Amino acid sequence: MDLHLLDAAPTPAERAAIDAFLGPPKDGWTGGAREPQDAHTAAGGHHSRSQRHLLLPALLAVQRRVGWISAGSLMYLCQRLTIPPADAYGVATFYALLPTAPRPPRVVHVCDDIGCRVRGAEAVCAELERTVGPAHHPPTGTSHELPAIGSGWIRSPCLGLCEEAPAALLTQAGATPVERLFGNATAGRIAAVLAGNDSTADQTRAPIPQAGDPDLLLLRRVDRIDPTDLDAYRAHGGYQALRLALDLGPDGVIREIADSKLAGRGGAAFPTGRKWDAVAKQPVRPHYVVCNADESEPGTFKDRVIMEKDPYSVVEAMTVAGFATGSEQGFIYLRGEYPLARTRLQHAIDQATSRGLLGDNIMSRPVRFTIEIRVGAGAYICGEETAIFNSIEGFRGEPRNKPPFPVQIGLFGKPTVVNNVETLVNVLEVLRLGGPQYAAIGTAGSTGTRLFCLSGHVARPGVYEVPSGTTLRRLLELAGGVAGGRALKAVLLGGAAGGFVRADEIDLPLSFEATRAAGATLGSGVVMVFDDTTDFADILRRIAAFFRDESCGQCVPCRVGTVRQEEALHRLQAHRPIGGTAAELALLDEIGLAMKDASICGLGQTAYSAVESAIKRLKLFDGVAPR
Amino acid sequence: MFGAGGGTSSYREVEETDVIFLWGANARDNHPIFFHHVLKAIRRGARMFACDPRRTSTAQWADAWLGLHVGTDIALANAMARVIIHAGLANQAFIANATSGFEAYRAAVEQYTLARAERITGVPGEVIERAALAYARADRAVICWTLGITEHHNAVDNVLSLINLALLTGHVGRYGSGLNPLRGQNNVQGGGDMGAIPNRLAGFQDWTKDAAVKAKFDAAWGIDMKAQYGRNLSQMFEGMEHGEVRAVYAIGENPAQSEADQNRAERLLTGLDHLVVQDIFLTRTAELATVVLPASASWCESEGTVTNSERRVQRVRKALEPPPGARDDMWIIAEIAKRLGHDWGQPSAEAVWNEVRSLAPMVAGMSYPRLEREGGLHWPCYDETHPGEQFLHGRLWQQPRGGPAAPFSVVEHDPPVEMPDAEYPFQLTTGRRLDSYNTGVQTGGFTSPLRRGETVDISPEDAASLGVGEGDRVRVSSRRGSVVAPVRVDSSLRAGLVFMTFHHQDQVKTNVLTIDATDPKSGTAEFKACAVRIEPVAAAVTT
Amino acid sequence: MTTLVSLAPPRRLVSLTIDGKGIEAPEGSTILEACRTQGTEIPTLCYLETLHPVNVCRVCVVEVEGSRVLVPSCSRRVEPGMVVKTQSERVVHSRKMVLEFLASSVDLSTTPEVARWLGEYAARPDRYGPPAPPAAAGARDGLEPGHHDPVEPGFRATVAQPTKIDNELYLRDYGKCILCYKCVEACGTDHQNTFALTVAGRGFDARISTEFAVELPRSACVYCGNCIAVCPTGALMFKSEYDHRAAGTWDESRQTVTQTICPYCGVGCNLELHVQDNEIVKVTSPLDHDVTEGNLCIKGRFGWQFVQNRASEERPQGG
């Protein structure tokens, strides 16, 4: 295609980073030196344009090397991949981790989202402002000078390490880039990291509170085995499910899944067996399996724990999914803020490949499956099942309209199974136990066990596995109750897209049917605890700001509605309501209903959920008079 | 082609074809909306091949760019034919049913091995082979060309070499397969349709060979036409050279600037006894005229029809009053007729069109109301109930074949008349840019942000060896003249090949460089190739 | 002679109910098409028959029985037995809010129809407080995703910003942009395939941009104006129209529109000449003509000035 490139050249480091990822350019037309044969022929057609899906990983390669996406690096990438520069710019500017203005090479992203907020994140940020300086801001205007200092800090939405709140992420660009997610982030520690005293090298995580509990299913290997050791995984039941699956055949696997009544754990609770069956029956080929590991719902970290501590289970489960649905290629779409999970998963994939558990002849059968990790770059919306496709394909991570559904037209326009990490690892248990036996766990409408992410004002935060239908009270007891013995005020169930329940509602059984009946949701398994000291107006504003920041901007109800929602909450918080509190609450309800009813995807449809529950369930603003 | 001068396919078919060859055609820049139809095909999955010495914006869309040397199209086409024949992909049934002269053709192209073609064209043999196989194996394929094929001293042979490929594979006369010259002017097709060519009357009817045609026109016009063709443009200039043509009536043409070897063109026009120029502008040609007749702009100040590259006749309408003094072309012609003793009255455009319909069967069905209602109609359209033909030559597929056989033509590679040598080491090829049109008389009227004035486009390699950079002024000289223009470094060019336009004639008279080597059959000059020398000049020097 | 042409696959008819009335619509058609065929008006902004539906403005939403949320009628295809409501309370509410959201954040003063819709749906865009001050030139172009500075409480955020004028042919007033994606689609895969424009940034900070927000003359823009042709709000405007509006002389009631053929190459593009006081003020192309589908190139779109230059001077400067 006829590209029009800006007159900007990559630096040697940028060129090297791109060439290291893509390999050297093939000819003078795509970025190499002009050779004699280039004078008379060139390719530029379908094949050249088919490399679009390499854009995001290539951008990330540049980001890891130099810390931002310059015009020179973008032009070179566009030439290499035959992508129009404006298009590539539109993609880069979609992602928070791909700045298109200079940013220092060493950046600490400090979580100030709700989970960390109630554990002192604001105080950390305030102290950083005092000791280190204000958070890094993009330069205004067109100045593209490199920053004088080599480090800076920046606020971040939830980093998925809520059990060790406050959390932070170090990204250090360079020839040997460093990316580390760390918890217990004090201002002093962050300042030291910014100054180059890296105290984050030890990636040991706190053990899960239930470690060693013999009743665990999904978490039974977590903190019991070396997550890098394939033999240890096998010694603890690993790869039994895949062997069973190969013996059962695709139809048999799908029957077991259907009998298990396993439902998706990502939030929508769609029956997994039906999804797999639908893809398996599609005549169009190829089929794809996508593991949704873009865990970004504020307060959610269960998938991270599995990926960090039991990565082979994800690889095995995806292989089962591929076999059952007739897919030979799987993608793990992993959020960019999980570097340790990436390392562990890649190691597991490599080991499994070298042992014949991935590749062309899996377990010596004529079964082929490969897995590729695709890393996100800071966009909550990419966890939406169709936004994932656009992101993998190299486009802006905007959700697609449904129908058509992914089982019909998914990744690269082909039938695709998208399952979240927790859902997939459940498949191993379904096969191990058998569908009916699995279905006997939990409740009739919510089978199996569930992982819950306890955070906030709770004594022992962490991931907990309990049978579906366990009451919230029981779960809170497991976690040691409210931290510091304070009174429980509310629990946020399901994350920012979920809703609050009151302290007097904690006998609620945590099943799909019970929460639905109560007007709540399990969502992604967030159980965030708030005590009686909580400033809920501040929490709500942070939630509203989160949705405003993470809206992709496609549809009007979400793009503008999230802004108007934040503004109204801001006015309420500042005690400057337009027309009184009741009028503001009515307005919020009108905004919320339109977002819920008319938005394209789940983000907009749920952007009012938590706010609505705080207003209607917690009666947060009742009796609040304008100042 | 085979009797009717027009592209054989509709744009719609181009969208729905499987393989497209754009040969000597930079449609992306010069036929942008036609290229939209190509893009639709590409987006559907069609493959596109571009044959062009430059890697133009069109070529950058191609699955393969065949960057042949200027004027080696026949070698390329013949080598493709040889590949197709040797691969057993010649469409024997079609050849037998619809064509003649295949054996001679087969023998001729046998000389064009891939090795030889690579030597002549520069294009790697495997790329030629890939293109040939893609064309032959396609269910549907079209070849489109423009001036890269026709602005050569052997223009007609070039076209015939492409027609041969279509006959060889049966890629003509079917939906989605065809041969399409893309017309450079909004009514160059219509001009031919109307008989504004030296050898046919309206509807491509030859009065010198067909007595019935002659009788029909004689009766309609009350005259006895001489059975003799007129002169084409090159022959007119030859006539001027030899004193046989002493008076010229030029309507909407600016030969003083558009002809190759401009110095000669101006000299000949100046030497005429009488030059009448009817134009919407006081062009350079009009400046030389004895009489200037200011005309209205035919596309917006008067009524009528034009025919596009897919043979679709469409209405032009009057939207504006012409400026004071300018008159409708038909009014002027009728008034001249009156002064010459023939009172035709003042017929309306529709009345004139209806006369055409009455004499040219191929447009007989195209009433003004139908043209309005149906957004134009493709010819042939024989009567009011005929929908118009989307593609031509379906007769070749009828069994038995309708009409005469389509002949293969033996054509041989014949390099440009003037090749680079020690004295003039560069090959100059000329063309057009997206935002400008021909001599720039019309497009000069708006401020295009893309326009940078005339430049000499050279490859990065030549810029380096000449020691010049972007914007440096250089003198470009051929055996006929010399101009000075700034350099534009263009990586779409290879070493040894330079490119200029003639859009900015007042600034840089590119056509004083070009060679007046014309094709004897079509009268087109070899604008696409001449030899030049390039020398850096000091910044202060101007033309 | 037999003319063999490509045949479209056969289309069956689908029975469905719209606003209580049973109708039949061809399989594959959209709810919007079905509604328009039977005379039911549905407002649209981001929809255009020559573009792939992006269904982002959500002003065309309707209620479909069994669907949890409202569906965009512009892209949702009819299904057998579908029960559609185009004027239910939920539909009316969402449309009103979408119109309020747009009118409270974007200058809709040159968007046709929208004033009427605002009235019909009783939208009150002013109830979100007074507008925050407009952004400085270029400020919105540098916004990074994932962060924002909230406006002063009591004010409402808007996309107001100075008009971008960087060439003589058309200008971009993104304070009027509703982000309908039409220009991006027309510049991209749907028609022009030049890809000079993109949506950059995210959420409310999303904006139409060139690469690194460079001015058009540095960008890939080829000035075909096909973006202007599809812009529903006047955010993209011919300089000729802009100048007339600035001078107070733009008067559509005095304009005639005449269809003719472009004077340049032989493709035969249909032009619509918009003429006011014997002067061409802009050029468009009919959407429903299959040569152009509404598209033109720079010459067809802007190359008409020579006709007018003749009146004042014998020949244009520069030849």
PDB file of C-alpha atoms in Angstrom, chain A residues 1-3 29 34 37-47 49 82, chain B residues 28 42 45-46 55 60-65 67 69 122 461 491 493-494:
ATOM      1  CA  MET A   1       0.000   0.000   0.000  1.00  0.00           C
ATOM      2  CA  ASP A   2       1.153   3.522  -0.616  1.00  0.00           C
ATOM      3  CA  LEU A   3       2.505   4.693   2.687  1.00  0.00           C
ATOM      4  CA  TRP A  29      11.435  -1.175   0.229  1.00  0.00           C
ATOM      5  CA  ARG A  34      18.484  -0.518  -1.361  1.00  0.00           C
ATOM      6  CA  GLN A  37      17.152  -6.331  -7.179  1.00  0.00           C
ATOM      7  CA  ASP A  38      14.940  -3.712  -5.500  1.00  0.00           C
ATOM      8  CA  ALA A  39      15.174  -1.688  -8.697  1.00  0.00           C
ATOM      9  CA  HIS A  40      12.865  -4.040 -10.541  1.00  0.00           C
ATOM     10  CA  THR A  41      10.534  -5.724  -8.134  1.00  0.00           C
ATOM     11  CA  ALA A  42       8.837  -5.372  -4.798  1.00  0.00           C
ATOM     12  CA  ALA A  43       6.062  -7.015  -2.883  1.00  0.00           C
ATOM     13  CA  GLY A  44       3.449  -4.826  -1.305  1.00  0.00           C
ATOM     14  CA  GLY A  45       0.178  -6.630  -1.486  1.00  0.00           C
ATOM     15  CA  HIS A  46      -1.828  -8.953   0.680  1.00  0.00           C
ATOM     16  CA  HIS A  47       1.191 -10.566   2.270  1.00  0.00           C
ATOM     17  CA  ARG A  49      -0.535  -6.062   4.777  1.00  0.00           C
ATOM     18  CA  THR A  82       3.234  -1.902   5.787  1.00  0.00           C
TER      19      THR A  82
ATOM     20  CA  ARG B  28      -3.876   5.644  -7.881  1.00  0.00           C
ATOM     21  CA  ILE B  42      -8.212  -5.965  -3.441  1.00  0.00           C
ATOM     22  CA  GLY B  45      -9.026 -10.641  -1.922  1.00  0.00           C
ATOM     23  CA  ALA B  46      -8.152  -9.994  -5.561  1.00  0.00           C
ATOM     24  CA  ARG B  55       7.288   2.007  -8.097  1.00  0.00           C
ATOM     25  CA  GLN B  60       2.942  -0.029  -3.895  1.00  0.00           C
ATOM     26  CA  TRP B  61      -0.472  -1.700  -3.655  1.00  0.00           C
ATOM     27  CA  ALA B  62       0.562  -4.528  -5.933  1.00  0.00           C
ATOM     28  CA  ASP B  63       1.172  -8.050  -4.773  1.00  0.00           C
ATOM     29  CA  ALA B  64       4.125  -7.834  -7.099  1.00  0.00           C
ATOM     30  CA  TRP B  65       5.596  -4.818  -8.807  1.00  0.00           C
ATOM     31  CA  GLY B  67       9.569  -2.728 -12.513  1.00  0.00           C
ATOM     32  CA  HIS B  69      12.695  -0.841 -18.136  1.00  0.00           C
ATOM     33  CA  GLY B 122      15.224  -6.065 -15.742  1.00  0.00           C
ATOM     34  CA  GLU B 461      21.539   6.821  -6.087  1.00  0.00           C
ATOM     35  CA  SER B 491      12.970   6.478  -4.017  1.00  0.00           C
ATOM     36  CA  LEU B 493      12.932   5.602  -9.150  1.00  0.00           C
ATOM     37  CA  ARG B 494      15.944   3.477  -9.901  1.00  0.00           C
TER      38      ARG B 494
END
